[in-house]
mmCIF file of C-alpha atoms in Angstrom:
data_model
loop_
_atom_site.group_PDB
_atom_site.id
_atom_site.type_symbol
_atom_site.label_atom_id
_atom_site.label_comp_id
_atom_site.label_asym_id
_atom_site.label_seq_id
_atom_site.Cartn_x
_atom_site.Cartn_y
_atom_site.Cartn_z
ATOM 1 C CA MET A 517 233.859 -33.030 58.637
ATOM 2 C CA LYS A 518 232.391 -29.933 56.668
ATOM 3 C CA ARG A 519 233.561 -31.267 53.379
ATOM 4 C CA TRP A 520 230.866 -34.215 53.978
ATOM 5 C CA LEU A 521 228.151 -31.749 54.604
ATOM 6 C CA MET A 522 228.633 -30.031 51.606
ATOM 7 C CA LEU A 523 228.668 -33.319 49.806
ATOM 8 C CA ALA A 524 225.504 -34.513 51.668
ATOM 9 C CA LEU A 525 223.469 -31.152 50.372
ATOM 10 C CA GLY A 526 224.662 -31.602 47.279
ATOM 11 C CA VAL A 527 223.557 -35.568 47.192
ATOM 12 C CA ASN A 528 220.374 -34.241 48.369
ATOM 13 C CA ALA A 529 219.623 -31.840 46.053
ATOM 14 C CA HIS A 530 220.796 -33.766 42.714
ATOM 15 C CA ALA A 531 218.580 -36.928 44.414
ATOM 16 C CA SER A 532 215.625 -34.812 44.963
ATOM 17 C CA VAL A 533 215.741 -33.224 41.322
ATOM 18 C CA THR A 534 216.395 -36.862 39.965
ATOM 19 C CA LEU A 535 212.607 -37.835 40.470
ATOM 20 C CA GLY A 536 211.414 -35.338 37.985
ATOM 21 C CA LEU A 537 213.924 -35.400 35.568
ATOM 22 C CA PHE A 538 214.554 -39.248 34.968
ATOM 23 C CA GLY A 539 212.121 -40.916 37.392
ATOM 24 C CA LEU A 540 209.022 -40.478 34.778
ATOM 25 C CA PRO A 541 209.784 -43.695 32.881
ATOM 26 C CA LEU A 542 208.992 -45.340 36.156
ATOM 27 C CA VAL A 543 205.511 -44.786 35.234
ATOM 28 C CA MET A 544 205.522 -44.801 31.711
ATOM 29 C CA PRO A 545 202.141 -47.027 31.494
ATOM 30 C CA GLU A 546 200.685 -44.266 33.136
ATOM 31 C CA ILE A 547 201.897 -41.953 31.014
ATOM 32 C CA GLU A 548 200.369 -43.884 27.904
ATOM 33 C CA ARG A 549 197.277 -44.268 29.403
ATOM 34 C CA HIS A 550 197.027 -40.253 30.396
ATOM 35 C CA PHE A 551 197.820 -39.037 27.136
ATOM 36 C CA GLY A 552 196.589 -42.201 24.789
ATOM 37 C CA VAL A 553 199.984 -42.197 22.982
ATOM 38 C CA PRO A 554 201.936 -45.123 21.713
ATOM 39 C CA LEU A 555 205.332 -46.238 23.370
ATOM 40 C CA ALA A 556 207.736 -44.240 21.464
ATOM 41 C CA VAL A 557 205.881 -40.915 22.221
ATOM 42 C CA ALA A 558 205.567 -42.059 25.989
ATOM 43 C CA GLY A 559 209.234 -42.471 25.992
ATOM 44 C CA ILE A 560 209.594 -38.922 24.353
ATOM 45 C CA ILE A 561 207.394 -37.133 27.269
ATOM 46 C CA ALA A 562 208.860 -39.325 29.968
ATOM 47 C CA ASN A 563 212.349 -38.318 28.522
ATOM 48 C CA ALA A 564 211.217 -34.948 27.984
ATOM 49 C CA PRO A 565 213.682 -33.027 30.800
ATOM 50 C CA ALA A 566 216.768 -34.299 28.935
ATOM 51 C CA ILE A 567 215.863 -31.780 25.743
ATOM 52 C CA GLY A 568 216.373 -28.935 28.289
ATOM 53 C CA ILE A 569 219.251 -30.512 30.342
ATOM 54 C CA LEU A 570 221.626 -30.823 27.010
ATOM 55 C CA VAL A 571 221.071 -27.324 26.392
ATOM 56 C CA ALA A 572 221.835 -25.851 29.962
ATOM 57 C CA LEU A 573 224.352 -27.786 31.402
ATOM 58 C CA VAL A 574 227.207 -25.891 30.208
ATOM 59 C CA ALA A 575 225.498 -22.416 30.868
ATOM 60 C CA TRP A 576 225.510 -23.754 34.488
ATOM 61 C CA GLY A 577 228.767 -25.165 34.824
ATOM 62 C CA ALA A 578 229.986 -21.626 33.589
ATOM 63 C CA LEU A 579 227.903 -20.069 36.089
ATOM 64 C CA ALA A 580 229.233 -22.326 38.879
ATOM 65 C CA ASP A 581 232.850 -21.624 37.691
ATOM 66 C CA ARG A 582 232.260 -18.028 38.488
ATOM 67 C CA HIS A 583 229.460 -17.835 41.343
ATOM 68 C CA GLY A 584 230.035 -21.309 43.140
ATOM 69 C CA GLU A 585 227.323 -24.153 43.737
ATOM 70 C CA ARG A 586 224.977 -22.238 46.357
ATOM 71 C CA LEU A 587 223.575 -19.965 43.948
ATOM 72 C CA VAL A 588 223.394 -22.387 41.228
ATOM 73 C CA LEU A 589 222.047 -25.440 43.120
ATOM 74 C CA GLY A 590 219.288 -23.069 44.742
ATOM 75 C CA ALA A 591 218.113 -21.106 42.121
ATOM 76 C CA GLY A 592 218.131 -24.122 39.528
ATOM 77 C CA VAL A 593 216.476 -26.778 41.720
ATOM 78 C CA GLY A 594 213.704 -24.444 43.256
ATOM 79 C CA LEU A 595 213.026 -23.329 39.588
ATOM 80 C CA ALA A 596 212.526 -26.941 38.515
ATOM 81 C CA ALA A 597 210.119 -27.450 41.521
ATOM 82 C CA VAL A 598 207.987 -24.772 40.163
ATOM 83 C CA LEU A 599 208.140 -25.976 36.816
ATOM 84 C CA PHE A 600 206.894 -29.773 37.972
ATOM 85 C CA ALA A 601 203.964 -28.315 39.749
ATOM 86 C CA ALA A 602 203.012 -26.079 36.383
ATOM 87 C CA VAL A 603 203.284 -29.508 34.679
ATOM 88 C CA ALA A 604 200.527 -30.748 36.587
ATOM 89 C CA LEU A 605 197.911 -28.322 35.692
ATOM 90 C CA VAL A 606 198.272 -28.856 32.028
ATOM 91 C CA GLU A 607 196.611 -31.708 29.762
ATOM 92 C CA GLN A 608 197.999 -31.204 26.333
ATOM 93 C CA SER A 609 201.022 -33.278 25.525
ATOM 94 C CA TRP A 610 203.087 -30.977 23.792
ATOM 95 C CA ALA A 611 202.872 -28.670 26.746
ATOM 96 C CA VAL A 612 203.943 -31.164 29.194
ATOM 97 C CA ILE A 613 206.951 -31.833 26.784
ATOM 98 C CA ALA A 614 207.896 -27.980 26.741
ATOM 99 C CA LEU A 615 207.566 -27.452 30.639
ATOM 100 C CA LEU A 616 209.315 -30.792 31.197
ATOM 101 C CA ALA A 617 212.402 -29.572 28.936
ATOM 102 C CA LEU A 618 212.128 -26.387 30.828
ATOM 103 C CA ALA A 619 212.225 -28.177 34.158
ATOM 104 C CA GLY A 620 215.126 -29.975 32.734
ATOM 105 C CA ALA A 621 216.812 -26.823 32.063
ATOM 106 C CA ALA A 622 216.682 -25.631 35.406
ATOM 107 C CA GLY A 623 216.841 -28.691 37.307
ATOM 108 C CA SER A 624 220.385 -29.735 35.457
ATOM 109 C CA ALA A 625 222.165 -27.239 37.798
ATOM 110 C CA ALA A 626 222.401 -29.798 40.183
ATOM 111 C CA MET A 627 224.225 -32.089 37.912
ATOM 112 C CA VAL A 628 227.156 -29.889 37.612
ATOM 113 C CA GLY A 629 227.143 -28.486 41.083
ATOM 114 C CA GLY A 630 227.311 -31.420 42.831
ATOM 115 C CA GLY A 631 230.300 -32.681 40.936
ATOM 116 C CA ARG A 632 232.302 -29.324 41.700
ATOM 117 C CA ILE A 633 231.605 -29.954 45.373
ATOM 118 C CA VAL A 634 233.670 -33.133 45.071
ATOM 119 C CA LEU A 635 236.407 -31.674 43.107
ATOM 120 C CA ARG A 636 236.849 -28.487 45.193
ATOM 121 C CA TRP A 637 236.280 -29.949 48.774
ATOM 122 C CA PHE A 638 238.256 -33.304 48.507
ATOM 123 C CA ARG A 639 242.008 -34.302 47.875
ATOM 124 C CA PRO A 640 242.381 -36.953 44.639
ATOM 125 C CA PRO A 641 243.020 -39.665 47.238
ATOM 126 C CA GLU A 642 239.228 -39.406 48.613
ATOM 127 C CA ARG A 643 237.470 -38.439 45.513
ATOM 128 C CA GLY A 644 236.738 -41.910 44.169
ATOM 129 C CA VAL A 645 234.672 -42.588 47.202
ATOM 130 C CA ALA A 646 233.443 -38.843 47.408
ATOM 131 C CA MET A 647 232.354 -39.340 43.655
ATOM 132 C CA GLY A 648 230.823 -42.377 44.333
ATOM 133 C CA LEU A 649 228.984 -41.146 46.937
ATOM 134 C CA ARG A 650 227.678 -38.079 44.468
ATOM 135 C CA GLN A 651 226.739 -40.417 41.991
ATOM 136 C CA VAL A 652 224.684 -42.245 44.222
ATOM 137 C CA SER A 653 222.058 -39.124 44.348
ATOM 138 C CA PHE A 654 221.304 -40.581 40.773
ATOM 139 C CA THR A 655 220.534 -44.369 42.023
ATOM 140 C CA LEU A 656 218.938 -42.778 45.391
ATOM 141 C CA GLY A 657 216.471 -40.519 43.936
ATOM 142 C CA MET A 658 215.699 -43.542 41.124
ATOM 143 C CA ALA A 659 215.354 -45.959 44.090
ATOM 144 C CA VAL A 660 212.691 -43.509 45.955
ATOM 145 C CA GLY A 661 211.326 -42.842 42.808
ATOM 146 C CA ALA A 662 210.734 -46.628 42.029
ATOM 147 C CA PHE A 663 209.280 -47.120 45.189
ATOM 148 C CA ALA A 664 207.060 -44.039 45.482
ATOM 149 C CA LEU A 665 206.007 -43.117 42.063
ATOM 150 C CA PRO A 666 204.001 -46.103 40.803
ATOM 151 C CA PRO A 667 201.814 -46.349 43.869
ATOM 152 C CA VAL A 668 201.334 -42.517 43.550
ATOM 153 C CA ALA A 669 200.490 -42.761 39.950
ATOM 154 C CA GLN A 670 198.041 -45.300 40.895
ATOM 155 C CA ALA A 671 196.303 -43.420 43.161
ATOM 156 C CA HIS A 672 196.638 -40.002 42.023
ATOM 157 C CA GLY A 673 197.460 -40.285 38.514
ATOM 158 C CA LEU A 674 200.306 -38.322 36.456
ATOM 159 C CA PRO A 675 199.200 -34.948 38.292
ATOM 160 C CA GLY A 676 200.017 -36.442 41.592
ATOM 161 C CA VAL A 677 203.580 -37.743 40.563
ATOM 162 C CA LEU A 678 204.383 -34.299 39.415
ATOM 163 C CA VAL A 679 203.462 -32.911 42.651
ATOM 164 C CA VAL A 680 205.327 -35.174 44.660
ATOM 165 C CA CYS A 681 208.508 -34.114 42.321
ATOM 166 C CA ALA A 682 207.938 -30.602 42.935
ATOM 167 C CA CYS A 683 207.480 -30.643 46.665
ATOM 168 C CA VAL A 684 210.702 -32.730 47.116
ATOM 169 C CA SER A 685 212.704 -30.305 44.520
ATOM 170 C CA LEU A 686 211.584 -27.344 46.492
ATOM 171 C CA LEU A 687 212.584 -28.584 49.828
ATOM 172 C CA ALA A 688 216.483 -29.471 48.388
ATOM 173 C CA ALA A 689 216.630 -26.053 46.974
ATOM 174 C CA VAL A 690 215.859 -24.196 49.975
ATOM 175 C CA LEU A 691 218.384 -26.444 51.928
ATOM 176 C CA ALA A 692 221.278 -26.005 49.221
ATOM 177 C CA ALA A 693 220.409 -22.288 49.520
ATOM 178 C CA LEU A 694 220.377 -21.985 53.271
ATOM 179 C CA PHE A 695 223.266 -24.093 53.964
ATOM 180 C CA LEU A 696 226.164 -24.459 50.938
ATOM 181 C CA ALA A 697 229.355 -23.055 51.478
ATOM 182 C CA GLU A 698 232.683 -22.275 49.793
ATOM 183 C CA PRO A 699 235.615 -24.416 50.438
ATOM 184 C CA PRO A 700 238.143 -22.360 53.074
ATOM 185 C CA HIS A 701 241.232 -23.087 51.114
ATOM 186 C CA PRO A 702 240.416 -24.309 47.348
ATOM 187 C CA ILE A 703 241.979 -27.787 46.575
ATOM 188 C CA SER A 704 243.875 -28.022 43.363
ATOM 189 C CA GLY A 705 243.438 -31.046 40.918
ATOM 190 C CA SER A 706 245.201 -34.005 39.770
ATOM 191 C CA GLY A 707 248.021 -32.122 38.158
ATOM 192 C CA THR A 708 247.095 -33.329 34.529
ATOM 193 C CA ALA A 709 245.041 -29.919 33.305
ATOM 194 C CA PRO A 710 247.169 -27.625 31.195
ATOM 195 C CA ALA A 711 247.059 -23.958 31.742
ATOM 196 C CA GLY A 712 244.980 -23.108 28.825
ATOM 197 C CA THR A 713 241.930 -24.943 27.238
ATOM 198 C CA PRO A 714 241.698 -28.617 28.531
ATOM 199 C CA TYR A 715 240.377 -30.184 25.174
ATOM 200 C CA ARG A 716 243.847 -29.814 24.004
ATOM 201 C CA GLN A 717 244.061 -33.259 25.539
ATOM 202 C CA PRO A 718 242.833 -36.176 23.272
ATOM 203 C CA THR A 719 242.244 -38.100 26.580
ATOM 204 C CA LEU A 720 239.101 -36.000 27.624
ATOM 205 C CA TRP A 721 237.646 -36.246 24.336
ATOM 206 C CA ARG A 722 237.801 -40.240 24.783
ATOM 207 C CA VAL A 723 236.509 -40.143 28.140
ATOM 208 C CA HIS A 724 233.461 -38.221 26.900
ATOM 209 C CA ALA A 725 233.191 -40.574 23.738
ATOM 210 C CA THR A 726 233.107 -43.588 26.359
ATOM 211 C CA SER A 727 230.254 -42.187 28.394
ATOM 212 C CA ALA A 728 228.297 -41.470 25.511
ATOM 213 C CA LEU A 729 228.516 -44.974 24.123
ATOM 214 C CA HIS A 730 227.928 -46.210 27.818
ATOM 215 C CA VAL A 731 224.750 -43.999 27.758
ATOM 216 C CA VAL A 732 222.865 -46.496 25.278
ATOM 217 C CA PRO A 733 222.523 -49.426 27.348
ATOM 218 C CA GLN A 734 221.629 -47.559 30.325
ATOM 219 C CA ILE A 735 218.666 -45.683 28.698
ATOM 220 C CA VAL A 736 217.251 -48.490 27.148
ATOM 221 C CA VAL A 737 217.439 -50.697 30.453
ATOM 222 C CA SER A 738 216.218 -47.684 32.573
ATOM 223 C CA THR A 739 213.378 -46.006 29.940
ATOM 224 C CA TYR A 740 212.078 -49.592 28.813
ATOM 225 C CA GLY A 741 212.467 -52.031 31.638
ATOM 226 C CA VAL A 742 209.634 -51.501 33.607
ATOM 227 C CA THR A 743 207.520 -51.655 30.039
ATOM 228 C CA CYS A 744 209.318 -54.912 29.573
ATOM 229 C CA LEU A 745 208.255 -56.712 32.797
ATOM 230 C CA VAL A 746 204.589 -55.551 32.607
ATOM 231 C CA ARG A 747 204.009 -56.181 28.799
ATOM 232 C CA LEU A 748 206.700 -59.190 28.165
ATOM 233 C CA TYR A 749 206.188 -61.079 31.871
ATOM 234 C CA GLY A 750 202.995 -59.809 32.763
ATOM 235 C CA TRP A 751 204.414 -58.055 35.941
ATOM 236 C CA ASP A 752 202.389 -55.357 38.017
ATOM 237 C CA SER A 753 203.616 -52.046 37.367
ATOM 238 C CA VAL A 754 204.402 -51.511 41.210
ATOM 239 C CA GLY A 755 206.044 -54.810 41.650
ATOM 240 C CA ALA A 756 207.968 -53.812 38.265
ATOM 241 C CA GLY A 757 208.856 -50.461 40.069
ATOM 242 C CA GLN A 758 209.966 -51.788 43.258
ATOM 243 C CA LEU A 759 212.292 -54.337 41.148
ATOM 244 C CA PHE A 760 214.076 -51.350 39.792
ATOM 245 C CA GLY A 761 214.028 -49.828 43.405
ATOM 246 C CA VAL A 762 216.035 -52.859 44.779
ATOM 247 C CA ALA A 763 218.438 -52.382 41.788
ATOM 248 C CA ALA A 764 219.149 -48.908 42.270
ATOM 249 C CA ILE A 765 219.853 -49.518 45.737
ATOM 250 C CA GLY A 766 222.308 -52.089 44.690
ATOM 251 C CA GLY A 767 223.459 -49.583 42.326
ATOM 252 C CA ALA A 768 224.268 -47.286 45.058
ATOM 253 C CA ALA A 769 226.523 -49.813 46.893
ATOM 254 C CA VAL A 770 228.448 -50.885 43.699
ATOM 255 C CA ARG A 771 229.212 -47.125 42.800
ATOM 256 C CA ILE A 772 230.750 -46.416 46.302
ATOM 257 C CA ALA A 773 232.596 -49.535 46.062
ATOM 258 C CA VAL A 774 233.861 -48.965 42.712
ATOM 259 C CA GLY A 775 234.920 -45.190 43.822
ATOM 260 C CA ARG A 776 236.646 -47.129 46.733
ATOM 261 C CA TRP A 777 238.343 -49.175 44.649
ATOM 262 C CA SER A 778 239.804 -46.501 42.084
ATOM 263 C CA ASP A 779 240.687 -44.468 45.291
ATOM 264 C CA ARG A 780 242.778 -47.687 46.432
ATOM 265 C CA THR A 781 244.344 -48.108 42.827
ATOM 266 C CA GLY A 782 244.822 -44.626 42.082
ATOM 267 C CA LEU A 783 243.288 -45.452 38.587
ATOM 268 C CA ARG A 784 239.972 -44.254 37.013
ATOM 269 C CA MET A 785 239.752 -45.805 33.179
ATOM 270 C CA ARG A 786 241.292 -49.418 33.912
ATOM 271 C CA PRO A 787 238.239 -50.203 36.620
ATOM 272 C CA LEU A 788 235.909 -48.698 34.154
ATOM 273 C CA LEU A 789 237.168 -51.272 31.254
ATOM 274 C CA LEU A 790 236.617 -54.000 34.049
ATOM 275 C CA LEU A 791 233.081 -53.017 34.377
ATOM 276 C CA THR A 792 232.272 -52.799 30.746
ATOM 277 C CA LEU A 793 233.208 -56.187 30.282
ATOM 278 C CA CYS A 794 231.162 -57.488 33.093
ATOM 279 C CA THR A 795 228.059 -55.475 31.773
ATOM 280 C CA LEU A 796 228.567 -57.108 28.199
ATOM 281 C CA GLY A 797 228.453 -60.277 29.903
ATOM 282 C CA VAL A 798 225.070 -59.056 31.799
ATOM 283 C CA LEU A 799 223.568 -57.869 28.485
ATOM 284 C CA ALA A 800 224.225 -60.955 26.636
ATOM 285 C CA LEU A 801 222.596 -63.121 29.492
ATOM 286 C CA LEU A 802 219.724 -60.220 29.492
ATOM 287 C CA ILE A 803 219.005 -60.695 25.658
ATOM 288 C CA ALA A 804 218.920 -64.726 26.025
ATOM 289 C CA GLY A 805 216.342 -64.442 29.021
ATOM 290 C CA THR A 806 214.225 -61.981 26.887
ATOM 291 C CA LEU A 807 214.480 -64.120 23.882
ATOM 292 C CA THR A 808 213.159 -67.329 25.788
ATOM 293 C CA ARG A 809 211.009 -65.369 28.582
ATOM 294 C CA THR A 810 212.361 -67.232 31.223
ATOM 295 C CA TRP A 811 213.137 -66.067 34.832
ATOM 296 C CA LEU A 812 216.713 -65.050 33.674
ATOM 297 C CA GLY A 813 215.243 -62.272 31.729
ATOM 298 C CA PRO A 814 213.865 -60.295 34.953
ATOM 299 C CA ALA A 815 216.942 -61.152 37.201
ATOM 300 C CA MET A 816 219.582 -59.981 34.596
ATOM 301 C CA LEU A 817 217.331 -56.844 33.728
ATOM 302 C CA ALA A 818 217.752 -56.104 37.692
ATOM 303 C CA LEU A 819 221.211 -56.473 37.365
ATOM 304 C CA ALA A 820 221.659 -54.691 33.988
ATOM 305 C CA ALA A 821 219.917 -51.701 35.962
ATOM 306 C CA VAL A 822 222.932 -51.941 38.431
ATOM 307 C CA MET A 823 226.011 -52.211 35.913
ATOM 308 C CA THR A 824 224.923 -50.194 32.997
ATOM 309 C CA VAL A 825 225.418 -46.997 35.466
ATOM 310 C CA ALA A 826 228.221 -48.639 37.920
ATOM 311 C CA GLY A 827 231.132 -46.840 35.812
ATOM 312 C CA ASN A 828 229.429 -43.558 35.530
ATOM 313 C CA GLY A 829 231.172 -41.792 38.170
ATOM 314 C CA LEU A 830 234.867 -42.843 37.143
ATOM 315 C CA ALA A 831 234.071 -41.265 33.869
ATOM 316 C CA TYR A 832 232.827 -38.093 35.414
ATOM 317 C CA LEU A 833 235.568 -37.598 38.011
ATOM 318 C CA ALA A 834 238.095 -38.383 35.090
ATOM 319 C CA ALA A 835 236.729 -35.632 32.992
ATOM 320 C CA GLY A 836 236.550 -33.416 35.875
ATOM 321 C CA GLU A 837 240.207 -34.202 37.053
ATOM 322 C CA LEU A 838 241.375 -33.287 33.494
ATOM 323 C CA ALA A 839 239.645 -30.357 33.584
ATOM 324 C CA GLY A 840 241.242 -28.515 36.544
ATOM 325 C CA PRO A 841 239.246 -26.304 38.937
ATOM 326 C CA ALA A 842 239.338 -23.404 36.650
ATOM 327 C CA TRP A 843 237.328 -25.575 34.032
ATOM 328 C CA ALA A 844 235.703 -28.084 35.936
ATOM 329 C CA GLY A 845 231.982 -26.664 35.644
ATOM 330 C CA ARG A 846 232.081 -26.282 31.942
ATOM 331 C CA VAL A 847 233.761 -29.400 31.285
ATOM 332 C CA LEU A 848 231.477 -31.205 33.579
ATOM 333 C CA GLY A 849 228.262 -29.601 32.204
ATOM 334 C CA THR A 850 229.832 -30.677 28.485
ATOM 335 C CA HIS A 851 230.379 -34.317 29.666
ATOM 336 C CA ASN A 852 226.648 -34.276 31.105
ATOM 337 C CA THR A 853 225.450 -32.337 27.717
ATOM 338 C CA ILE A 854 226.911 -35.247 25.815
ATOM 339 C CA GLN A 855 225.295 -38.031 27.694
ATOM 340 C CA ASN A 856 222.174 -36.220 27.308
ATOM 341 C CA THR A 857 222.158 -35.456 23.865
ATOM 342 C CA VAL A 858 222.601 -39.089 23.043
ATOM 343 C CA SER A 859 220.147 -40.245 25.603
ATOM 344 C CA LEU A 860 217.484 -37.818 23.847
ATOM 345 C CA ALA A 861 218.234 -39.501 20.457
ATOM 346 C CA VAL A 862 218.323 -43.233 21.719
ATOM 347 C CA THR A 863 215.041 -42.668 23.432
ATOM 348 C CA PRO A 864 212.458 -42.610 20.557
ATOM 349 C CA LEU A 865 214.846 -44.894 18.326
ATOM 350 C CA ALA A 866 214.774 -47.641 20.922
ATOM 351 C CA GLY A 867 211.218 -47.429 21.734
ATOM 352 C CA VAL A 868 210.725 -47.804 17.568
ATOM 353 C CA LEU A 869 213.443 -50.640 17.567
ATOM 354 C CA ILE A 870 211.265 -52.636 20.478
ATOM 355 C CA THR A 871 208.100 -51.864 18.801
ATOM 356 C CA ASN A 872 208.992 -53.385 15.620
ATOM 357 C CA THR A 873 211.292 -56.201 16.568
ATOM 358 C CA GLY A 874 211.223 -56.840 20.285
ATOM 359 C CA TYR A 875 212.964 -55.892 23.820
ATOM 360 C CA TRP A 876 215.842 -57.967 22.992
ATOM 361 C CA ALA A 877 216.651 -55.795 20.074
ATOM 362 C CA GLY A 878 216.806 -52.871 22.305
ATOM 363 C CA PHE A 879 218.773 -54.444 24.713
ATOM 364 C CA ALA A 880 221.364 -55.987 21.723
ATOM 365 C CA ALA A 881 221.695 -52.531 20.531
ATOM 366 C CA GLY A 882 222.934 -51.551 23.903
ATOM 367 C CA LEU A 883 225.527 -54.362 24.282
ATOM 368 C CA ALA A 884 226.948 -53.311 20.461
ATOM 369 C CA CYS A 885 227.353 -49.802 21.858
ATOM 370 C CA ALA A 886 229.001 -50.937 25.110
ATOM 371 C CA LEU A 887 231.376 -53.274 22.675
ATOM 372 C CA ILE A 888 232.512 -50.257 20.537
ATOM 373 C CA SER A 889 233.420 -48.335 23.911
ATOM 374 C CA LEU A 890 236.144 -51.140 24.500
ATOM 375 C CA PRO A 891 238.924 -49.589 22.491
ATOM 376 C CA VAL A 892 237.615 -45.841 23.215
ATOM 377 C CA ILE A 893 238.482 -45.962 26.859
ATOM 378 C CA PRO A 894 241.723 -44.327 27.473
ATOM 379 C CA LEU A 895 244.088 -46.810 29.320
ATOM 380 C CA ARG A 896 247.226 -45.707 27.713
ATOM 381 C CA GLY A 897 249.630 -43.601 30.198
ATOM 382 C CA GLU A 898 247.287 -44.112 33.096
ATOM 383 C CA ARG A 899 249.602 -44.328 36.179
ATOM 384 C CA SER A 900 248.235 -44.952 39.889
#
């Protein structure tokens, strides 16, 4: 029973810091208004935490491998809370980007620590569900952000949003520092990890590459989806945020179900392949709906917000199992670093593409990357 409490603390820390690390695109119209910048620049500001995330994840992973999750989550998420509060006090866009990048570097501790909790406290037949629940932390944070942040932005502006992010993160950091513990009996990995570096396995590199490609449609939908509903369909920003909140709740349920499916079959990559095929169909319909400006666009946008993140937990878990317990923190840190590097590059490029061509073109770029990922997914040799 204690392992579920440890998982809950990890989920809470990750969900709480997610509001500030990934929830700012939900108030993109307010960011544009507050700083008076074009869409592409507003996208950079909203995703500035990714700058810090991509340079700090491996270091947090190494620290977690050596000192455990309690120190990493307590210190990292707590420091992120302080930095979110500091951002609320500055007005210059360059200072906001710098402080948000530092907050991303600090808060990324939760992204590594939560994954290690699953690998160290749960046995392989339970890890799919456990990792699905752990991945719910992102969707839970985004759901809370979708319902809470747009109304706060309307009432109190961007500083109010950042204060909320700071308070929630600080509470999560205190809980993690007080109650997280080490497992009484360390649990071995899946048995596939080599004695030396796990990067001798081509399979691990292919898992990283698959996730990198899947990030593209995820970022396009999550970063520019609210703005698409507001500008293309005339939605109110609060209503658009609430639609993404409902989608995030649906995404949480799908991630848990996918984890259970993976545990029952004993497979990680084959379910991921099927999810990718479903995502391709949703993105194709989203492009059609966006071009015709019919009800199909908002409906598929909500469904795309669910499907583009549904398989993240499977790839993350596969990377951790291939790493083994001694390398789990560093490999999971590397996995997330690759994802966030792609995210940081895609955000402004997609903004420019959408500005010059249309929202359909951004979604088409995401579809192309998901299609390219099909032969990259490492299916050969996977056994239940």
